[in-house]
C-alpha cells in the first residue's frame, strides 16, 4: 500500500516539532517541568542548549541527513547519508551524542586514509562500541530513523533503517528498535490506525508499553528501549498528535528525542493537517524548507511505485 502524502508530511514535521518543543526541558524531571511550566505546550526555545524559539537539535538535523541521502540515491543511500553526517559533524554541534561523535569522527578519519566507504563506517561504529565499553544502546540511531518508513515499502524500509543505524550504533537493542520503528512508520503512513499498531506490537517487548510507563518500568532516558517505549505509550494513550507530543516531552529526561520519536509516530498516524499550525509556524523557516524538500521527494517516490494490485493483475495476465 502506498504512503499517504499528508501522513508523510505529518511524520516529518512531527519529528521536528517534538524536537523543538522538547529541547526546552531536556534533562529536567517531570516534577521540575511541572514546577516551572505547569505543562509545557508551546515551542519557546531555551533549554541547556539555549536555542532560539523554533530551532531544533541533532534529532532533526540527522533525520534530514538520512532523508537527503535516501532521496539522492534511493537504491544505495549510505554514502550520501554518511557524507551528510560528516558535514554536520564538522559544524561541531554541542548536542551530538557520544556514540555518534566517536563513530562519525573515526569514519571521517578512515575515509581520509582511503578506506572504502562501507568498511570505514563499520570500523567507526565498532570503534565507538569499544570506546564506550559496549554501552552503545542509546537512541541516536532511532531518533533519525523516520524517513526509511516514509520512502520505502516495509521490507526495504527495515533494511535501510537497520543499516543507517549501524553506521553509528551496533547494539542489538538499537537495531531492533530501528527496524520496528521504520515498520510502524511505513504501516501508519499507509493508512493504518491504532488497532493495526497494537497488532504489530503484540509479539514484541513493546506490547505493554503503556503499563510499563505507568509502573515506572520504562523511564524517559536516552536508552533506546526506554525512548521507544515512552514514545509509543504516549501515542497509544492520546487522542491527537498534540496530546501525544505534549505527553512525551513533559516526561522530561531525554525530552527532545522522546518528543521527536513520538512526533514521528503521531504525525504518521493522524497526518499533517491534525498538527497544531501554531507549532508548524513556530519552526525555523530554514528547517521548514528542508522538511518540505524531504516530504516532496518521498511523495514523488511513493507516487511512482507500482500498485501491488496492478502487479498482481499483470502477472496473472502473463501466465
PDB file of N, CA, C and O in Angstrom, residues 12 17 196 198 315:
ATOM      1  N   UNK A  12       7.248  13.740   9.237  1.00  0.00           N
ATOM      2  CA  UNK A  12       8.477  14.532   9.212  1.00  0.00           C
ATOM      3  C   UNK A  12       8.343  15.796  10.046  1.00  0.00           C
ATOM      4  O   UNK A  12       9.244  16.140  10.837  1.00  0.00           O
ATOM      5  N   UNK A  17       8.825  19.042  15.269  1.00  0.00           N
ATOM      6  CA  UNK A  17       8.026  19.699  16.306  1.00  0.00           C
ATOM      7  C   UNK A  17       8.329  19.109  17.680  1.00  0.00           C
ATOM      8  O   UNK A  17       8.535  19.842  18.654  1.00  0.00           O
ATOM      9  N   UNK A 196      -4.134  -1.546  14.199  1.00  0.00           N
ATOM     10  CA  UNK A 196      -3.034  -2.190  13.489  1.00  0.00           C
ATOM     11  C   UNK A 196      -1.727  -2.021  14.251  1.00  0.00           C
ATOM     12  O   UNK A 196      -0.894  -2.935  14.299  1.00  0.00           O
ATOM     13  N   UNK A 198      -1.347  -1.807  17.490  1.00  0.00           N
ATOM     14  CA  UNK A 198      -1.361  -2.754  18.606  1.00  0.00           C
ATOM     15  C   UNK A 198      -1.010  -4.169  18.136  1.00  0.00           C
ATOM     16  O   UNK A 198      -0.272  -4.899  18.809  1.00  0.00           O
ATOM     17  N   UNK A 315       0.790  -9.993 -13.648  1.00  0.00           N
ATOM     18  CA  UNK A 315       1.372 -11.314 -13.555  1.00  0.00           C
ATOM     19  C   UNK A 315       0.362 -12.385 -13.956  1.00  0.00           C
ATOM     20  O   UNK A 315       0.709 -13.356 -14.649  1.00  0.00           O
TER      21      UNK A 315
END
